[in-house]
Short mmCIF file of C-alpha atoms in Angstrom, two decimals:
data_model
loop_
_atom_site.label_atom_id
_atom_site.label_comp_id
_atom_site.label_asym_id
_atom_site.label_seq_id
_atom_site.Cartn_x
_atom_site.Cartn_y
_atom_site.Cartn_z
CA MET F 1 15.93 -8.35 5.03
CA SER F 2 13.70 -5.72 3.43
CA LEU F 3 10.17 -6.76 2.58
CA ARG F 4 9.40 -7.61 -1.01
CA ILE F 5 6.10 -6.19 -2.19
CA SER F 6 3.98 -6.64 -5.28
CA VAL F 7 1.27 -4.19 -6.33
CA ILE F 8 -1.38 -5.61 -8.64
CA GLY F 9 -2.86 -2.86 -10.80
CA THR F 10 -0.88 0.27 -11.68
CA GLY F 11 -3.66 2.74 -12.29
CA TYR F 12 -4.13 5.78 -10.10
CA LEU F 13 -4.16 3.87 -6.80
CA GLY F 14 -1.61 1.21 -7.70
CA ALA F 15 1.03 3.42 -9.29
CA VAL F 16 1.01 5.81 -6.35
CA HIS F 17 1.07 2.96 -3.85
CA ALA F 18 3.97 1.20 -5.62
CA VAL F 19 6.04 4.36 -5.63
CA GLY F 20 5.09 5.05 -2.02
CA MET F 21 6.23 1.59 -0.92
CA ALA F 22 9.54 2.11 -2.73
CA GLU F 23 9.94 5.44 -0.95
CA LEU F 24 9.46 3.60 2.35
CA GLY F 25 12.44 1.42 1.43
CA TYR F 26 10.89 -1.76 0.07
CA THR F 27 11.63 -3.69 -3.12
CA VAL F 28 8.48 -3.31 -5.20
CA VAL F 29 7.14 -4.76 -8.44
CA GLY F 30 4.06 -3.24 -10.03
CA ILE F 31 2.03 -5.56 -12.25
CA ASP F 32 -0.63 -4.62 -14.78
CA VAL F 33 -2.23 -6.16 -17.88
CA ASP F 34 -1.94 -2.85 -19.74
CA ALA F 35 1.39 -3.11 -21.55
CA ASP F 36 1.48 0.55 -22.57
CA LYS F 37 0.95 1.71 -19.00
CA VAL F 38 3.64 -0.65 -17.73
CA ALA F 39 6.08 0.53 -20.41
CA ALA F 40 5.51 4.17 -19.48
CA LEU F 41 6.03 3.50 -15.77
CA ALA F 42 9.15 1.46 -16.53
CA ARG F 43 10.52 4.51 -18.38
CA GLY F 44 9.81 6.61 -15.30
CA GLU F 45 6.77 8.31 -16.83
CA ALA F 46 3.53 8.53 -14.84
CA PRO F 47 0.49 7.82 -17.06
CA PHE F 48 -1.51 10.53 -15.27
CA TYR F 49 -0.89 13.81 -13.51
CA GLU F 50 -0.39 13.73 -9.77
CA PRO F 51 1.79 16.30 -7.98
CA GLY F 52 5.02 14.75 -6.69
CA LEU F 53 4.61 11.40 -8.43
CA ASP F 54 6.97 12.03 -11.34
CA GLU F 55 9.75 13.04 -8.98
CA LEU F 56 9.45 9.91 -6.83
CA LEU F 57 9.08 7.69 -9.89
CA ALA F 58 12.29 9.11 -11.34
CA LYS F 59 14.02 8.77 -7.98
CA HIS F 60 13.33 5.05 -7.63
CA SER F 61 13.18 3.83 -11.23
CA GLY F 62 16.96 3.70 -11.55
CA THR F 63 17.67 2.09 -8.18
CA GLY F 64 16.45 -1.42 -8.99
CA ARG F 65 14.08 -1.17 -6.05
CA LEU F 66 11.04 -0.38 -8.22
CA SER F 67 10.06 -2.24 -11.38
CA PHE F 68 6.95 -2.74 -13.49
CA THR F 69 5.86 -5.69 -15.61
CA THR F 70 2.90 -7.50 -17.16
CA ASP F 71 4.15 -10.86 -15.86
CA PHE F 72 2.38 -12.06 -12.71
CA ALA F 73 5.21 -14.52 -12.14
CA ALA F 74 7.27 -11.54 -10.98
CA ALA F 75 5.14 -11.48 -7.82
CA ALA F 76 6.05 -15.05 -6.86
CA ASP F 77 8.69 -14.14 -4.26
CA ALA F 78 6.87 -11.17 -2.70
CA ASP F 79 6.00 -11.24 1.00
CA VAL F 80 3.01 -8.91 0.67
CA HIS F 81 0.75 -8.43 -2.34
CA PHE F 82 -1.46 -5.35 -2.62
CA ILE F 83 -4.57 -5.54 -4.83
CA CYS F 84 -5.08 -2.05 -6.27
CA VAL F 85 -7.32 -2.50 -9.31
CA GLY F 86 -10.40 -0.45 -10.11
CA THR F 87 -14.03 -1.20 -9.27
CA PRO F 88 -16.00 0.92 -11.76
CA GLN F 89 -19.77 1.06 -11.91
CA ARG F 90 -21.32 -1.72 -13.95
CA ARG F 91 -22.94 -0.72 -17.23
CA ASP F 92 -26.17 -2.54 -16.42
CA SER F 93 -26.73 -1.45 -12.82
CA LEU F 94 -25.56 0.76 -9.97
CA ALA F 95 -23.38 -2.02 -8.59
CA ALA F 96 -19.59 -2.17 -8.68
CA ASP F 97 -17.98 -4.20 -11.43
CA MET F 98 -15.87 -6.77 -9.60
CA ARG F 99 -14.31 -8.44 -12.65
CA TYR F 100 -10.99 -6.66 -12.24
CA VAL F 101 -10.59 -7.52 -8.56
CA GLU F 102 -11.52 -11.14 -9.14
CA GLY F 103 -9.29 -11.29 -12.21
CA ALA F 104 -6.35 -9.88 -10.26
CA VAL F 105 -6.74 -12.49 -7.53
CA ASP F 106 -7.16 -15.32 -10.03
CA SER F 107 -4.06 -14.22 -11.97
CA LEU F 108 -1.96 -13.88 -8.83
CA ALA F 109 -3.06 -17.05 -7.03
CA PRO F 110 -1.11 -19.65 -9.10
CA TYR F 111 2.17 -18.00 -8.09
CA LEU F 112 1.49 -18.08 -4.35
CA THR F 113 3.54 -21.12 -3.36
CA THR F 114 4.79 -19.87 0.02
CA GLU F 115 3.03 -18.19 2.93
CA CYS F 116 2.24 -14.56 2.20
CA LEU F 117 -0.26 -11.80 2.86
CA VAL F 118 -2.62 -10.57 0.14
CA VAL F 119 -3.96 -7.12 0.99
CA GLY F 120 -6.93 -5.54 -0.71
CA LYS F 121 -6.89 -1.78 -1.11
CA SER F 122 -9.60 -1.41 -3.75
CA THR F 123 -13.00 -0.03 -2.76
CA VAL F 124 -15.33 -3.03 -2.77
CA PRO F 125 -18.83 -4.01 -1.65
CA VAL F 126 -18.94 -5.32 1.90
CA GLY F 127 -18.61 -9.10 1.87
CA THR F 128 -16.09 -9.15 -0.98
CA ALA F 129 -13.06 -9.87 1.22
CA ALA F 130 -14.56 -13.00 2.77
CA ALA F 131 -15.41 -14.34 -0.68
CA LEU F 132 -11.93 -13.55 -1.99
CA ALA F 133 -10.32 -15.26 1.01
CA ASP F 134 -12.16 -18.47 0.10
CA ARG F 135 -11.22 -18.02 -3.55
CA LEU F 136 -7.53 -17.65 -2.64
CA ALA F 137 -7.51 -20.63 -0.32
CA LYS F 138 -8.93 -22.84 -3.07
CA SER F 139 -6.76 -21.62 -5.96
CA ALA F 140 -3.35 -20.77 -4.44
CA PRO F 141 -0.86 -23.68 -4.20
CA VAL F 142 -0.10 -22.63 -0.63
CA GLY F 143 -3.81 -22.79 0.22
CA ALA F 144 -4.79 -20.97 3.40
CA GLY F 145 -1.16 -19.88 3.72
CA ALA F 146 -2.09 -17.04 1.38
CA GLU F 147 -3.96 -14.97 3.95
CA LEU F 148 -6.22 -12.09 2.97
CA ALA F 149 -6.45 -8.73 4.74
CA TRP F 150 -8.09 -5.43 3.83
CA ASN F 151 -6.38 -2.05 4.05
CA PRO F 152 -8.63 0.54 2.35
CA GLU F 153 -7.11 3.55 0.64
CA PHE F 154 -8.09 7.14 1.43
CA LEU F 155 -6.26 9.01 -1.31
CA ARG F 156 -7.29 12.51 -2.34
CA GLU F 157 -6.46 13.20 -5.96
CA GLY F 158 -3.94 16.00 -6.04
CA PHE F 159 -2.54 14.92 -2.66
CA ALA F 160 -2.17 11.18 -3.23
CA VAL F 161 1.58 10.97 -2.67
CA GLU F 162 1.30 12.80 0.64
CA ASP F 163 -1.70 10.67 1.64
CA THR F 164 0.25 7.49 0.88
CA LEU F 165 3.32 8.46 2.86
CA HIS F 166 1.55 10.36 5.64
CA PRO F 167 -2.07 9.12 5.86
CA ASP F 168 -4.42 10.49 8.49
CA ARG F 169 -5.24 6.90 9.56
CA LEU F 170 -4.51 3.29 8.70
CA VAL F 171 -7.26 0.70 8.78
CA PHE F 172 -6.30 -2.99 9.02
CA GLY F 173 -9.05 -5.52 8.39
CA VAL F 174 -7.54 -8.82 9.50
CA THR F 175 -8.43 -12.31 10.65
CA SER F 176 -5.22 -13.14 12.53
CA ASP F 177 -2.53 -11.62 14.71
CA GLU F 178 0.07 -12.53 12.09
CA ALA F 179 -1.71 -10.48 9.42
CA GLU F 180 -1.80 -7.48 11.76
CA ARG F 181 1.89 -7.95 12.59
CA ARG F 182 2.86 -8.03 8.93
CA LEU F 183 0.82 -4.90 8.10
CA ARG F 184 2.42 -3.09 11.03
CA GLU F 185 5.79 -4.12 9.62
CA VAL F 186 4.90 -2.71 6.19
CA TYR F 187 3.77 0.59 7.68
CA ALA F 188 6.33 0.74 10.51
CA GLN F 189 7.72 4.13 9.49
CA THR F 190 4.27 5.60 8.93
CA ILE F 191 3.10 4.39 12.33
CA ALA F 192 6.28 5.69 13.98
CA ASP F 193 5.51 9.10 12.47
CA GLY F 194 2.26 9.14 14.43
CA THR F 195 -0.40 7.80 12.07
CA PRO F 196 -3.17 6.13 14.12
CA VAL F 197 -4.07 2.50 13.39
CA ILE F 198 -7.55 0.99 13.60
CA VAL F 199 -7.53 -2.81 13.64
CA THR F 200 -10.83 -4.44 12.81
CA ASP F 201 -12.53 -7.27 10.95
CA LEU F 202 -12.86 -7.59 7.18
CA PRO F 203 -16.45 -6.31 6.80
CA THR F 204 -15.79 -3.21 8.89
CA ALA F 205 -12.63 -2.41 6.92
CA GLU F 206 -14.60 -2.70 3.69
CA LEU F 207 -17.33 -0.41 5.02
CA VAL F 208 -14.94 2.31 6.22
CA LYS F 209 -14.10 3.65 2.75
CA VAL F 210 -17.61 3.61 1.31
CA SER F 211 -19.03 5.08 4.52
CA ALA F 212 -16.50 7.91 4.41
CA ASN F 213 -17.31 8.66 0.77
CA ALA F 214 -21.04 8.51 1.43
CA PHE F 215 -20.64 11.00 4.28
CA LEU F 216 -18.54 13.39 2.19
CA ALA F 217 -21.01 13.18 -0.68
CA THR F 218 -23.85 13.88 1.74
CA LYS F 219 -22.09 16.94 3.13
CA ILE F 220 -21.45 18.32 -0.37
CA SER F 221 -25.02 17.74 -1.51
CA PHE F 222 -26.36 19.20 1.71
CA ILE F 223 -24.65 22.54 1.10
CA ASN F 224 -25.73 22.42 -2.54
CA ALA F 225 -29.32 21.93 -1.38
CA MET F 226 -28.81 25.00 0.83
CA ALA F 227 -27.56 26.81 -2.28
CA GLU F 228 -30.86 26.00 -3.99
CA ILE F 229 -32.75 27.43 -1.01
CA SER F 230 -30.43 30.45 -0.84
CA GLU F 231 -31.11 31.33 -4.47
CA VAL F 232 -34.87 31.48 -4.03
CA ALA F 233 -34.60 33.19 -0.63
CA GLY F 234 -32.02 35.78 -1.64
CA ALA F 235 -29.44 34.45 0.84
CA ASP F 236 -25.69 33.83 0.44
CA VAL F 237 -24.74 30.17 0.81
CA THR F 238 -21.04 31.00 1.24
CA LYS F 239 -21.77 33.06 4.36
CA LEU F 240 -24.17 30.38 5.55
CA ALA F 241 -21.41 27.76 5.17
CA ASP F 242 -18.95 29.97 7.06
CA ALA F 243 -21.43 30.39 9.90
CA ILE F 244 -22.36 26.75 10.37
CA GLY F 245 -18.78 25.66 9.69
CA HIS F 246 -17.63 27.33 12.90
CA ASP F 247 -19.64 24.72 14.77
CA ALA F 248 -17.02 22.11 15.69
CA ARG F 249 -19.63 19.39 15.28
CA ILE F 250 -20.06 20.34 11.61
CA GLY F 251 -16.78 21.85 10.38
CA ARG F 252 -16.17 23.98 7.29
CA LYS F 253 -14.53 21.38 5.03
CA PHE F 254 -16.64 20.09 2.14
CA LEU F 255 -19.18 22.87 2.62
CA ASN F 256 -18.34 24.65 -0.63
CA ALA F 257 -21.46 24.94 -2.76
CA GLY F 258 -21.00 24.71 -6.51
CA ILE F 259 -21.48 22.33 -9.39
CA GLY F 260 -21.12 19.23 -7.23
CA PHE F 261 -18.77 16.29 -6.98
CA GLY F 262 -17.43 14.02 -9.68
CA GLY F 263 -14.40 11.84 -10.31
CA GLY F 264 -13.86 8.12 -10.17
CA CYS F 265 -14.83 7.59 -6.51
CA LEU F 266 -17.74 9.44 -4.90
CA PRO F 267 -20.40 9.05 -7.62
CA LYS F 268 -19.83 5.36 -8.31
CA ASP F 269 -19.13 4.50 -4.66
CA ILE F 270 -22.43 5.84 -3.32
CA ARG F 271 -24.30 4.04 -6.11
CA ALA F 272 -22.50 0.77 -5.43
CA PHE F 273 -23.19 1.23 -1.71
CA MET F 274 -26.92 1.55 -2.42
CA ALA F 275 -26.82 -1.50 -4.67
CA ARG F 276 -25.05 -3.60 -2.05
CA ALA F 277 -27.47 -2.49 0.66
CA GLY F 278 -30.29 -3.72 -1.56
CA GLU F 279 -28.58 -7.08 -2.02
CA LEU F 280 -28.30 -7.38 1.75
CA GLY F 281 -31.98 -6.55 2.25
CA ALA F 282 -31.27 -3.12 3.74
CA SER F 283 -32.04 -0.79 0.83
CA HIS F 284 -34.09 1.47 3.11
CA SER F 285 -30.98 2.27 5.15
CA LEU F 286 -29.30 4.05 2.25
CA ALA F 287 -32.36 5.35 0.39
CA PHE F 288 -31.25 8.90 1.23
CA LEU F 289 -28.19 8.46 -1.00
CA ALA F 290 -30.45 8.48 -4.06
CA GLU F 291 -31.41 12.06 -3.22
CA ILE F 292 -27.77 12.94 -2.56
CA ASP F 293 -26.99 11.73 -6.08
CA ALA F 294 -29.97 13.60 -7.53
CA ILE F 295 -29.00 16.89 -5.87
CA ASN F 296 -25.49 16.49 -7.22
CA LEU F 297 -26.66 15.97 -10.78
CA ARG F 298 -29.09 18.92 -10.52
CA ARG F 299 -26.19 21.29 -9.97
CA ARG F 300 -24.89 20.61 -13.47
CA GLN F 301 -28.28 21.30 -14.99
CA ARG F 302 -28.54 24.48 -12.94
CA VAL F 303 -25.45 25.89 -14.67
CA VAL F 304 -26.77 24.98 -18.10
CA ASP F 305 -30.06 26.70 -17.29
CA LEU F 306 -28.22 29.75 -15.97
CA VAL F 307 -26.14 30.03 -19.14
CA ARG F 308 -29.31 29.90 -21.19
CA GLU F 309 -30.89 32.61 -19.02
CA LEU F 310 -27.88 34.92 -19.28
CA ALA F 311 -27.61 34.28 -23.02
CA GLY F 312 -31.10 35.62 -23.59
CA GLY F 313 -33.08 32.38 -23.60
CA SER F 314 -31.02 30.28 -26.02
CA VAL F 315 -27.40 29.16 -26.18
CA ALA F 316 -27.53 28.44 -29.92
CA ASN F 317 -24.53 30.02 -31.63
CA ARG F 318 -23.45 31.74 -28.40
CA ARG F 319 -19.76 31.45 -27.55
CA VAL F 320 -19.20 29.90 -24.13
CA ALA F 321 -15.76 29.67 -22.51
CA VAL F 322 -15.40 26.71 -20.15
CA LEU F 323 -12.53 27.09 -17.71
CA GLY F 324 -11.84 23.63 -16.37
CA ALA F 325 -12.26 20.04 -17.53
CA ALA F 326 -10.86 18.02 -14.62
CA PHE F 327 -13.31 17.15 -11.86
CA LYS F 328 -11.04 18.94 -9.36
CA PRO F 329 -7.80 20.94 -9.43
CA HIS F 330 -4.32 19.34 -9.18
CA SER F 331 -5.57 16.42 -11.27
CA ASP F 332 -6.04 15.44 -14.90
CA ASP F 333 -8.92 13.09 -14.02
CA VAL F 334 -12.05 13.77 -16.07
CA ARG F 335 -14.10 10.76 -14.97
CA ASP F 336 -17.67 11.92 -14.32
CA SER F 337 -16.42 15.51 -14.42
CA PRO F 338 -19.20 18.05 -13.80
CA ALA F 339 -17.27 20.60 -15.87
CA LEU F 340 -17.09 18.35 -18.94
CA ASN F 341 -20.70 17.28 -18.51
CA ILE F 342 -21.82 20.92 -18.56
CA ALA F 343 -19.63 21.68 -21.56
CA GLY F 344 -21.04 18.69 -23.40
CA GLN F 345 -24.65 19.65 -22.68
CA LEU F 346 -24.10 23.19 -23.92
CA HIS F 347 -22.33 21.93 -27.03
CA LEU F 348 -25.25 19.63 -27.84
CA GLN F 349 -27.64 22.58 -27.46
CA GLY F 350 -25.78 24.53 -30.13
CA ALA F 351 -23.39 26.65 -28.07
CA ARG F 352 -19.95 27.36 -29.51
CA VAL F 353 -17.98 25.97 -26.59
CA SER F 354 -14.26 26.42 -25.98
CA VAL F 355 -12.72 24.38 -23.15
CA TYR F 356 -9.40 24.99 -21.42
CA ASP F 357 -7.77 23.08 -18.56
CA PRO F 358 -4.12 23.30 -17.45
CA LYS F 359 -3.69 19.51 -17.14
CA ALA F 360 -6.76 17.59 -18.29
CA THR F 361 -7.20 18.58 -21.94
CA GLU F 362 -5.69 15.39 -23.35
CA ASN F 363 -7.96 13.18 -21.23
CA ALA F 364 -10.96 15.38 -21.98
CA ARG F 365 -10.39 14.97 -25.72
CA LYS F 366 -10.59 11.19 -25.34
CA ILE F 367 -14.06 11.43 -23.78
CA PHE F 368 -15.44 14.42 -25.71
CA PRO F 369 -13.44 14.56 -28.96
CA THR F 370 -16.05 16.79 -30.61
CA LEU F 371 -15.60 19.63 -28.12
CA PRO F 372 -13.27 22.47 -29.18
CA TYR F 373 -10.27 22.94 -26.84
CA ALA F 374 -8.14 26.03 -26.34
CA GLU F 375 -4.42 26.29 -25.60
CA THR F 376 -4.81 28.98 -22.92
CA ALA F 377 -7.49 30.47 -20.71
CA LEU F 378 -7.34 33.71 -22.70
CA ASP F 379 -7.80 31.83 -25.96
CA ALA F 380 -10.86 30.06 -24.54
CA CYS F 381 -12.39 33.37 -23.43
CA ARG F 382 -11.72 35.34 -26.59
CA GLY F 383 -15.04 36.55 -28.02
CA ALA F 384 -17.10 34.69 -25.40
CA HIS F 385 -20.63 35.71 -24.52
CA VAL F 386 -20.43 33.78 -21.22
CA VAL F 387 -17.42 32.57 -19.23
CA LEU F 388 -17.85 29.52 -16.98
CA HIS F 389 -15.47 28.91 -14.08
CA LEU F 390 -15.92 25.17 -13.39
CA THR F 391 -12.66 23.79 -11.94
CA GLU F 392 -10.99 25.80 -9.20
CA TRP F 393 -7.45 25.89 -10.54
CA GLN F 394 -5.39 28.70 -9.02
CA GLU F 395 -4.64 29.87 -12.56
CA PHE F 396 -8.29 30.82 -12.99
CA ARG F 397 -8.48 32.58 -9.63
CA ASP F 398 -5.48 34.65 -10.68
CA LEU F 399 -7.04 35.87 -13.93
CA ASP F 400 -7.27 39.66 -14.21
CA PRO F 401 -10.99 40.40 -14.73
CA ALA F 402 -10.19 43.81 -16.23
CA GLU F 403 -7.87 42.26 -18.83
CA LEU F 404 -10.36 39.51 -19.57
CA ALA F 405 -13.16 42.01 -20.05
CA GLY F 406 -11.24 43.44 -22.99
CA ILE F 407 -11.27 40.22 -25.01
CA VAL F 408 -14.76 38.80 -24.40
CA GLU F 409 -17.84 39.74 -26.36
CA THR F 410 -19.91 40.33 -23.22
CA PRO F 411 -18.45 40.34 -19.68
CA VAL F 412 -20.64 37.67 -18.08
CA VAL F 413 -19.14 35.07 -15.75
CA ILE F 414 -20.73 32.15 -13.91
CA ASP F 415 -18.61 31.06 -10.97
CA GLY F 416 -19.48 27.39 -10.64
CA ARG F 417 -17.14 27.00 -7.69
CA ASN F 418 -17.96 30.20 -5.78
CA CYS F 419 -14.28 31.01 -5.31
CA LEU F 420 -13.70 34.04 -7.53
CA ASP F 421 -13.64 37.49 -5.95
CA ALA F 422 -17.16 38.64 -6.83
CA GLU F 423 -16.50 42.28 -5.89
CA ALA F 424 -13.37 42.47 -8.04
CA TRP F 425 -15.12 41.00 -11.06
CA ARG F 426 -18.12 43.28 -10.71
CA ALA F 427 -15.84 46.29 -10.24
CA ALA F 428 -14.21 45.36 -13.57
CA GLY F 429 -17.60 45.58 -15.27
CA TRP F 430 -18.63 41.94 -15.20
CA THR F 431 -22.05 40.47 -14.58
CA TYR F 432 -21.05 37.94 -11.93
CA ARG F 433 -23.26 35.00 -10.98
CA GLY F 434 -22.33 32.47 -8.34
CA LEU F 435 -24.38 29.50 -7.22
CA GLY F 436 -26.50 30.21 -4.16
CA ARG F 437 -25.18 33.76 -3.93
CA PRO F 438 -26.88 37.11 -4.64
#
């Protein structure tokens, strides 16, 4: 008989995971306390943009194999329960806010009357799983028969469906052979397709995700620090990245200097990692992450300063086109978006900002309702004194600099992602400025 699976939390992680499990052939129920989100998913509508998700949601919504509800009782007969709720940064500290994870477990536990596996996928501070295992054993009717495991997610926004169905690795944090067996059963097709499996203990599984994010953040901030050096030395950070990227020990990925990282993972995860290290008495071990965070935030200020410089010393009443609101392309996620942060700073300093993004405008309006938004890239650029390229959508790379030059007030562009063709833009009469480039 096919496994029955519940997914607790139907935000970005949970909705994609629920659909992915249905695609693998399981009967899945997604559960969330947000009634509007559940209603949208039940209608076959994804509450956020993610390539490929709408198609799979539509495919499985009418089969009876995938359902969504606010009723935790619907999880009662599931064999495996995945915890996929968020762990945002707390308002009063750098630490992760664990209320949603703990609330999910507490809401699920009363319905666990038969042996089952509860699997955490959320990114949590190390030590959380052991505490949750005790919590489950005390509150679930089945007691220790509700076993806890940890299976961290490694989704890249914009590629989340692919990463769910064809991950580059699977990590199983378990405390028994039976938990490993059940996880291998869940991911049987994925494993058969060649995905490697790392079986480990709970603390190691918890550390894998935050360690990976800390490393990626470090790599991004490293190349941005090199961009700072390149600017004062007259060097080209893009060529520098190409050169060191050929070293197999380093690699070229994540060596793209620009306005830094954002989103709902890297910034809050490295801060929570530092906070947890402090709680464990090892704050010195991750002290370097504070500088990684600082470098990242400096990149945003660098763009604001550069706009002011190119605008003649003041941005007051200068029209600034902002191309991009999402923190990365192929996503409508604006959480901690460097692009929106820059737009907001310029707006507060008196600039007449116009923001355009192919997918993230609606979400951007919720966070920055006072910013003006344009319907197209050309509308955003019309009459601009400075054009900012801040999210590397292909649509922006494909813009014709000669055509654009005809509608702006002054042809000045700041390439915050260093991915426009500098020669083509300059040949079209533009003053082109990248970050860490001559």
